[in-house]
Short mmCIF file of C-alpha atoms and ligand atoms in Angstrom, two decimals:
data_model
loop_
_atom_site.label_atom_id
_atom_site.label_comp_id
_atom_site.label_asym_id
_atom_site.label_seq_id
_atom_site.Cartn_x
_atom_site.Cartn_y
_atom_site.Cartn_z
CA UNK A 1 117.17 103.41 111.17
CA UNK A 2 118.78 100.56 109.23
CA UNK A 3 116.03 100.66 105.86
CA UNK A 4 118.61 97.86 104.49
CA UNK A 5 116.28 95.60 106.86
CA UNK A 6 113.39 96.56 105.58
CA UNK A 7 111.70 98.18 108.19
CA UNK A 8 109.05 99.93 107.58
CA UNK A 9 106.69 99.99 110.21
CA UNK A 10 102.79 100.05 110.07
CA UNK A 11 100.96 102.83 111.21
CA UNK A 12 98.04 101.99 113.73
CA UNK A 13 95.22 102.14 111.15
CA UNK A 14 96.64 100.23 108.74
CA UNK A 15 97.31 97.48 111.97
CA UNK A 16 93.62 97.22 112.87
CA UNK A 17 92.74 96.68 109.11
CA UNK A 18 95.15 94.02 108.77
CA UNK A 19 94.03 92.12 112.51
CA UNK A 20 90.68 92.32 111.31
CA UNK A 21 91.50 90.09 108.60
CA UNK A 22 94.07 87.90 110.65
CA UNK A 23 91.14 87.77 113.39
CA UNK A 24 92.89 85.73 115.99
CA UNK A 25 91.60 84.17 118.71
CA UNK A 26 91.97 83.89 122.35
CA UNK A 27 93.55 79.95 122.58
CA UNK A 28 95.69 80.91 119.79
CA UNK A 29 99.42 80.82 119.01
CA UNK A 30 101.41 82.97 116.40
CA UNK A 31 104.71 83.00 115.07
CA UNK A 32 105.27 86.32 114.20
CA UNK A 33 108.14 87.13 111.65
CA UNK A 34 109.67 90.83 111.97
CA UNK A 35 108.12 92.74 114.67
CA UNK A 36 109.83 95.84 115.09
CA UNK A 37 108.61 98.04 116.96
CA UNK A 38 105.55 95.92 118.22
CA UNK A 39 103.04 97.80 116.16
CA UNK A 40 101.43 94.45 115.35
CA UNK A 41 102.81 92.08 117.79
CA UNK A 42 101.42 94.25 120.88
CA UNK A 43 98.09 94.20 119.54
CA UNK A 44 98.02 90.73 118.36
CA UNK A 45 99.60 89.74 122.19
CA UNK A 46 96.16 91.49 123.86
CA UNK A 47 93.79 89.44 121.79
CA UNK A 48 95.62 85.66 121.21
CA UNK A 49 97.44 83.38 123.94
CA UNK A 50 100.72 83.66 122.90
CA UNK A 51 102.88 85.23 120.17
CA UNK A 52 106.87 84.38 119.30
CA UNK A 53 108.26 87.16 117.08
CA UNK A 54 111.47 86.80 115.50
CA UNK A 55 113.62 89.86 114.97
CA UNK A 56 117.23 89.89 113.35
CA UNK A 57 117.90 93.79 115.05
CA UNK A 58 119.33 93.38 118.13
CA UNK A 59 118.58 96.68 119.51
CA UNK A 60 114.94 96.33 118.37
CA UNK A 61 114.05 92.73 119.99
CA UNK A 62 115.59 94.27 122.95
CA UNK A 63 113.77 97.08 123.44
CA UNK A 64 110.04 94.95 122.39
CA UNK A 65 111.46 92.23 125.19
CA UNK A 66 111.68 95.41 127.57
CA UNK A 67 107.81 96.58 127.30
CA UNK A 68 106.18 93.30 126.00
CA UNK A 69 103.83 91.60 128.05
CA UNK A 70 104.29 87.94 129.19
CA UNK A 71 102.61 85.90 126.34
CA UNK A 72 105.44 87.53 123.89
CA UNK A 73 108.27 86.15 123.04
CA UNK A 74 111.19 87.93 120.76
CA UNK A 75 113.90 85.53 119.48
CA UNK A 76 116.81 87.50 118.23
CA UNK A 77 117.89 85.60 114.83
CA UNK A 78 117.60 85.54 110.87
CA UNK A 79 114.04 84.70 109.90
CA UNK A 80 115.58 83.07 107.08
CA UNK A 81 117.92 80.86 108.87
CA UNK A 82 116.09 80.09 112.37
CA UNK A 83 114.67 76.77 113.15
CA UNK A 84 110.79 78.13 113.20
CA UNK A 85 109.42 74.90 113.65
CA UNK A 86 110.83 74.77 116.88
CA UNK A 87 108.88 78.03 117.83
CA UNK A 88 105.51 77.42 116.78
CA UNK A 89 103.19 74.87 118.09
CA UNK A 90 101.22 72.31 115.75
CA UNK A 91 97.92 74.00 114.96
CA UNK A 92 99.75 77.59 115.20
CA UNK A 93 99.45 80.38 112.51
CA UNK A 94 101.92 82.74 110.76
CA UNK A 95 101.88 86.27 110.39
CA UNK A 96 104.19 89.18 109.43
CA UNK A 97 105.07 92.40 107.55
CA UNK A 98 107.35 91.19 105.83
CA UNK A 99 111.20 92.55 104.83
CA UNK A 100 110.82 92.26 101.07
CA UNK A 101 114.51 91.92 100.38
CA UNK A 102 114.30 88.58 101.76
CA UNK A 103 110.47 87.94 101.14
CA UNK A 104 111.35 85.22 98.62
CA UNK A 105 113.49 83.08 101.14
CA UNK A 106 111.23 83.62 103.56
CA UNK A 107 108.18 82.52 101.60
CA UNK A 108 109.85 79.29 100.63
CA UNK A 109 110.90 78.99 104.30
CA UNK A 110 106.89 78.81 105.07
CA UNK A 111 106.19 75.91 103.33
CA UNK A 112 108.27 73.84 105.37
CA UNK A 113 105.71 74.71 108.42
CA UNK A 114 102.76 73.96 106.11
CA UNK A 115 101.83 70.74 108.12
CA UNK A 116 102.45 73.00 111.56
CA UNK A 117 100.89 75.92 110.93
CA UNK A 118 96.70 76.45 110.13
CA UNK A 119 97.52 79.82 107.59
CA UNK A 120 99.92 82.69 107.03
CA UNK A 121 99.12 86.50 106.52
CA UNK A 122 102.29 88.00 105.07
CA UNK A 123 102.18 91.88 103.98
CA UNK A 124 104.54 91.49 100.35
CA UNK A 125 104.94 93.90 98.15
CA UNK A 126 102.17 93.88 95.95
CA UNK A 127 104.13 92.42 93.18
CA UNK A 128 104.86 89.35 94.89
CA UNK A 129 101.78 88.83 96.81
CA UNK A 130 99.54 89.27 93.24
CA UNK A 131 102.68 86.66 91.65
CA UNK A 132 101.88 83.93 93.99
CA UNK A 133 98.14 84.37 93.94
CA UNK A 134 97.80 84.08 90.47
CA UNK A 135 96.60 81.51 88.29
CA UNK A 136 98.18 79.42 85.22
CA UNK A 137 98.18 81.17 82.03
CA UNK A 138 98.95 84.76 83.78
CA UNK A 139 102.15 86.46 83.13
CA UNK A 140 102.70 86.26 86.61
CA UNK A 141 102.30 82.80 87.54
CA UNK A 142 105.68 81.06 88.81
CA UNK A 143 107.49 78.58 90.82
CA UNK A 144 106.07 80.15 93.85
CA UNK A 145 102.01 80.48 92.65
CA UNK A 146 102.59 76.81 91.61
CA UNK A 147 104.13 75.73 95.43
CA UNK A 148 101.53 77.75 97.34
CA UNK A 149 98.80 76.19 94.89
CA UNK A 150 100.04 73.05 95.64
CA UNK A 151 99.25 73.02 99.14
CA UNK A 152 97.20 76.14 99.85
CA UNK A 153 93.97 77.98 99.56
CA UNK A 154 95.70 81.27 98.53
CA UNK A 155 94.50 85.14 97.96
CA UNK A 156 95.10 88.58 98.46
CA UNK A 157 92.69 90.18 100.95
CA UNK A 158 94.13 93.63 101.45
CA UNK A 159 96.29 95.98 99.62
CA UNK A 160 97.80 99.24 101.47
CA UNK A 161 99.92 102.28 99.45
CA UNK A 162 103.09 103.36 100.85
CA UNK A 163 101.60 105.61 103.11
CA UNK A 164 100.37 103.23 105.16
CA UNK A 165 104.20 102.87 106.45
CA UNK A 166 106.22 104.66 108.37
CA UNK A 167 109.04 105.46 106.77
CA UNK A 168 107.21 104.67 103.24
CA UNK A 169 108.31 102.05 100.48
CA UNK A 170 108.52 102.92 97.28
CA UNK A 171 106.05 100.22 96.46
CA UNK A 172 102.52 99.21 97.19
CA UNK A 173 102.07 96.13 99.58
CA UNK A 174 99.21 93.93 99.63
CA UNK A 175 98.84 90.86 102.39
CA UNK A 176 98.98 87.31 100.91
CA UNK A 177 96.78 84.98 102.84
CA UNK A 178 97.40 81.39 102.60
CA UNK A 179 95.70 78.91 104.15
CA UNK A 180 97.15 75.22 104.16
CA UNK A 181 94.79 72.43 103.26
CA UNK A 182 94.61 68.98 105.12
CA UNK A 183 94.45 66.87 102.68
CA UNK A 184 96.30 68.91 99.93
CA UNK A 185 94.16 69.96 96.52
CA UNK A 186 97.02 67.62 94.83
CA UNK A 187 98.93 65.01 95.98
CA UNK A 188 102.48 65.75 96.12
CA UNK A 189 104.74 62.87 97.08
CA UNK A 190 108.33 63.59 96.49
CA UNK A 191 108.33 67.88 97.28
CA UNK A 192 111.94 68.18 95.68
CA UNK A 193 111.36 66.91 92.74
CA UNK A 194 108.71 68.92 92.30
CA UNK A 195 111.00 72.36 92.98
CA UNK A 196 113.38 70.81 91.07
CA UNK A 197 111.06 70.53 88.02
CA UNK A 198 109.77 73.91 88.50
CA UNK A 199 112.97 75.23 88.74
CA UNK A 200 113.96 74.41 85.55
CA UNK A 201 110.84 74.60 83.87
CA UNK A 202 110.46 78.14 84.51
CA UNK A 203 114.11 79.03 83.93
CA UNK A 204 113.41 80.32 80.64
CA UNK A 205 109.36 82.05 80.46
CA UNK A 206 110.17 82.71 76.71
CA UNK A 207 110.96 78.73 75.81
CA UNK A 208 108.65 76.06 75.48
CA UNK A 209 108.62 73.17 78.43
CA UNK A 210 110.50 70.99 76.21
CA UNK A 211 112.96 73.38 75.13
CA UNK A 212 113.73 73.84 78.64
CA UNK A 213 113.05 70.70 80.05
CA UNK A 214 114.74 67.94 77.29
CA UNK A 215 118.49 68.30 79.25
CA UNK A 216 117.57 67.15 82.11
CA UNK A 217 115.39 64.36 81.48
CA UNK A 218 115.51 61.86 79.54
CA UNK A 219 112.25 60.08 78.32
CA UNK A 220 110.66 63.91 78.61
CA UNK A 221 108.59 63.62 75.62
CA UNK A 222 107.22 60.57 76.66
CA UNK A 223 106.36 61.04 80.16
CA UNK A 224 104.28 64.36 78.35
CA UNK A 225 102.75 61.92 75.90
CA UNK A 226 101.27 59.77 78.58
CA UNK A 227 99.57 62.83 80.38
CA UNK A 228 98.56 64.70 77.61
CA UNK A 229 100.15 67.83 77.80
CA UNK A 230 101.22 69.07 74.52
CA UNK A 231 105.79 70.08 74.77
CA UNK A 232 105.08 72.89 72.42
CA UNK A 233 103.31 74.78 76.03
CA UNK A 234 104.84 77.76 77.55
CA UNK A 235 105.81 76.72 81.11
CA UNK A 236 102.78 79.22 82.56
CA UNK A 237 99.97 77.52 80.95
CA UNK A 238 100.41 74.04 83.28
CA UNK A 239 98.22 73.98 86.18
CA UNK A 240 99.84 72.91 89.38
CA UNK A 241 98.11 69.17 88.68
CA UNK A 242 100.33 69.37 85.68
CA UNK A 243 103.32 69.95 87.11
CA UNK A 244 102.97 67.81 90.28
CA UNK A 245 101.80 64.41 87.71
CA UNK A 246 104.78 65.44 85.67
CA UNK A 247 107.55 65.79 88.59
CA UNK A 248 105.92 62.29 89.58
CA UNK A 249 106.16 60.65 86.73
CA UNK A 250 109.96 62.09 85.65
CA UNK A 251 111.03 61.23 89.67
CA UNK A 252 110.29 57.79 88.70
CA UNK A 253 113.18 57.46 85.88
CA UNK A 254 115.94 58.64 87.96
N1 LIG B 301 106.19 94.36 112.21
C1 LIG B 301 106.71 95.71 112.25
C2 LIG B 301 105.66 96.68 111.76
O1 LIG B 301 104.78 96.24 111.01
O2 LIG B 301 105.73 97.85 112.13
C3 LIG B 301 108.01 95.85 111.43
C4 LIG B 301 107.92 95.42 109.99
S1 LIG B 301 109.33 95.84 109.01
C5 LIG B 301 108.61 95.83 107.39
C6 LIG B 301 110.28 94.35 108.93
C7 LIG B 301 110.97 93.93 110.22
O3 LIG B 301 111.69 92.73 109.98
C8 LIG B 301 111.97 94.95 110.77
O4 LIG B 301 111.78 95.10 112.13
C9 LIG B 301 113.35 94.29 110.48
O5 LIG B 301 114.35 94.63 111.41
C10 LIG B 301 112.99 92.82 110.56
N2 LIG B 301 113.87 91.94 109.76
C11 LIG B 301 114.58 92.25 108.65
N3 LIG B 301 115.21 91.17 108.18
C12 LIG B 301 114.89 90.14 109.01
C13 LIG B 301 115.25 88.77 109.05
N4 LIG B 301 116.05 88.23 108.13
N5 LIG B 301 114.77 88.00 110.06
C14 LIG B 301 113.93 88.56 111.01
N6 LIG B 301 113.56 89.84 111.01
C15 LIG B 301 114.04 90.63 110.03
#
């Protein structure tokens, strides 16, 4: 079993936990990312209309294709590098338990569906899952809690040890459950400019924003002025209105 792909698979407990959560319904349509062995996919397939899994393991998207029933799909490709716009339907939703060696790809990958798909339940490791949830002025809070918060609802509903996997990872996992809000909680008009700010913000935790922010833009301190948001502030303490006013405001100058 190839464990450089991540797979560990869920046992059928932990599966019926994690559907009761996801609690699809019969006219809906899922994108599912990593499906193995089918442990979720199968039971997922038997209560919604339709579920496309994507599977990079050729031998293991064969063998799902073999006993799946009709309504499943399995695309053998890279999660990370498929087009998976193309596979879901507007108004579909997003589930998976996850790889975590490419988790952070992946997760980035997800906002791009955010005005396709209703919400995504992603098992993470715990780690990440808690990182993304959390709120400014945590330790934990990042590039990715500030994206998600950005256009999300976003929590943690579930956590499962490393038992709950067969073979077991070293680490706890938790499912992050974000749900994608029409209109946004903050406007956000230019996306890149946004990662871009974050980017850089965040490249050094330690430094303040204007410490790390003064090389790459020039009238920094007074675009900060004008919002009131003192340069002396560890990146971590902005709220994601913060940021997104400030990536507006800098976008303007270039
Ligand atoms: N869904 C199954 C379960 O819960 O039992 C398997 C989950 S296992 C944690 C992750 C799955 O993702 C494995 O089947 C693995 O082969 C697949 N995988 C790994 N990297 C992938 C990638 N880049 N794109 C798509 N699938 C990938």
């Amino acid at each position: 079993m190839p464990r450089r792909l991540g797979q560990h698979f869920l046992r059928a407990p932990s599966v019926e936990r994690l559907l009761r959560v996801i609690a699809p319904r019969s006219d809906e349509v899922f994108l599912e990312i990593g499906p193995g062995a089918g442990a979720l996919t199968l039971p997922l397939a038997a209560r919604a209309a339709r579920v496309v899994a994507v599977e990079i393991d050729g031998a293991l998207a064969q063998r799902l294709r073999a006993s799946a029933p009709a309504n499943v799909e399995i695309v053998t490709a890279d999660a990370v590098e498929a087009d998976l716009r193309a596979l879901v339907p507007a108004g579909g939703r997003l589930v998976g338990n996850l790889p975590y060696y490419v988790s952070s790809p992946l997760l980035r990958r997800f906002l791009e569906l955010r005005e396709r798909v209703r919400d995504v339940h992603v098992m993470l490791q715990e780690e990440v899952a808690r990182r993304i949830a959390s709120p400014p002025g945590s330790k934990e809070y990042g590039i990715l809690s500030v994206m998600y918060g950005a256009w999300a609802n976003v929590d943690v509903p579930l956590t499962f040890p490393p038992g709950a996997f067969a073979p077991p990872p070293r680490v706890s996992s938790a499912v992050l459950r974000a749900r994608f809000l029409h209109p946004p909680p903050v406007p956000v008009r230019d996306p890149a400019a946004l990662e871009t700010l974050l980017h850089r913000a965040f490249r050094h935790r330690r430094k303040t924003l204007e410490n790390n922010l003064e090389d790459s833009y020039a009238n920094l301190k007074q675009h900060l002025r004008l919002l009131n948001i003192e340069g002396s502030r560890r990146p971590e303490t902005l709220s994601v209105v913060e940021f997104a006013k400030l990536a507006e405001m800098l976008a303007r100058d270039v």
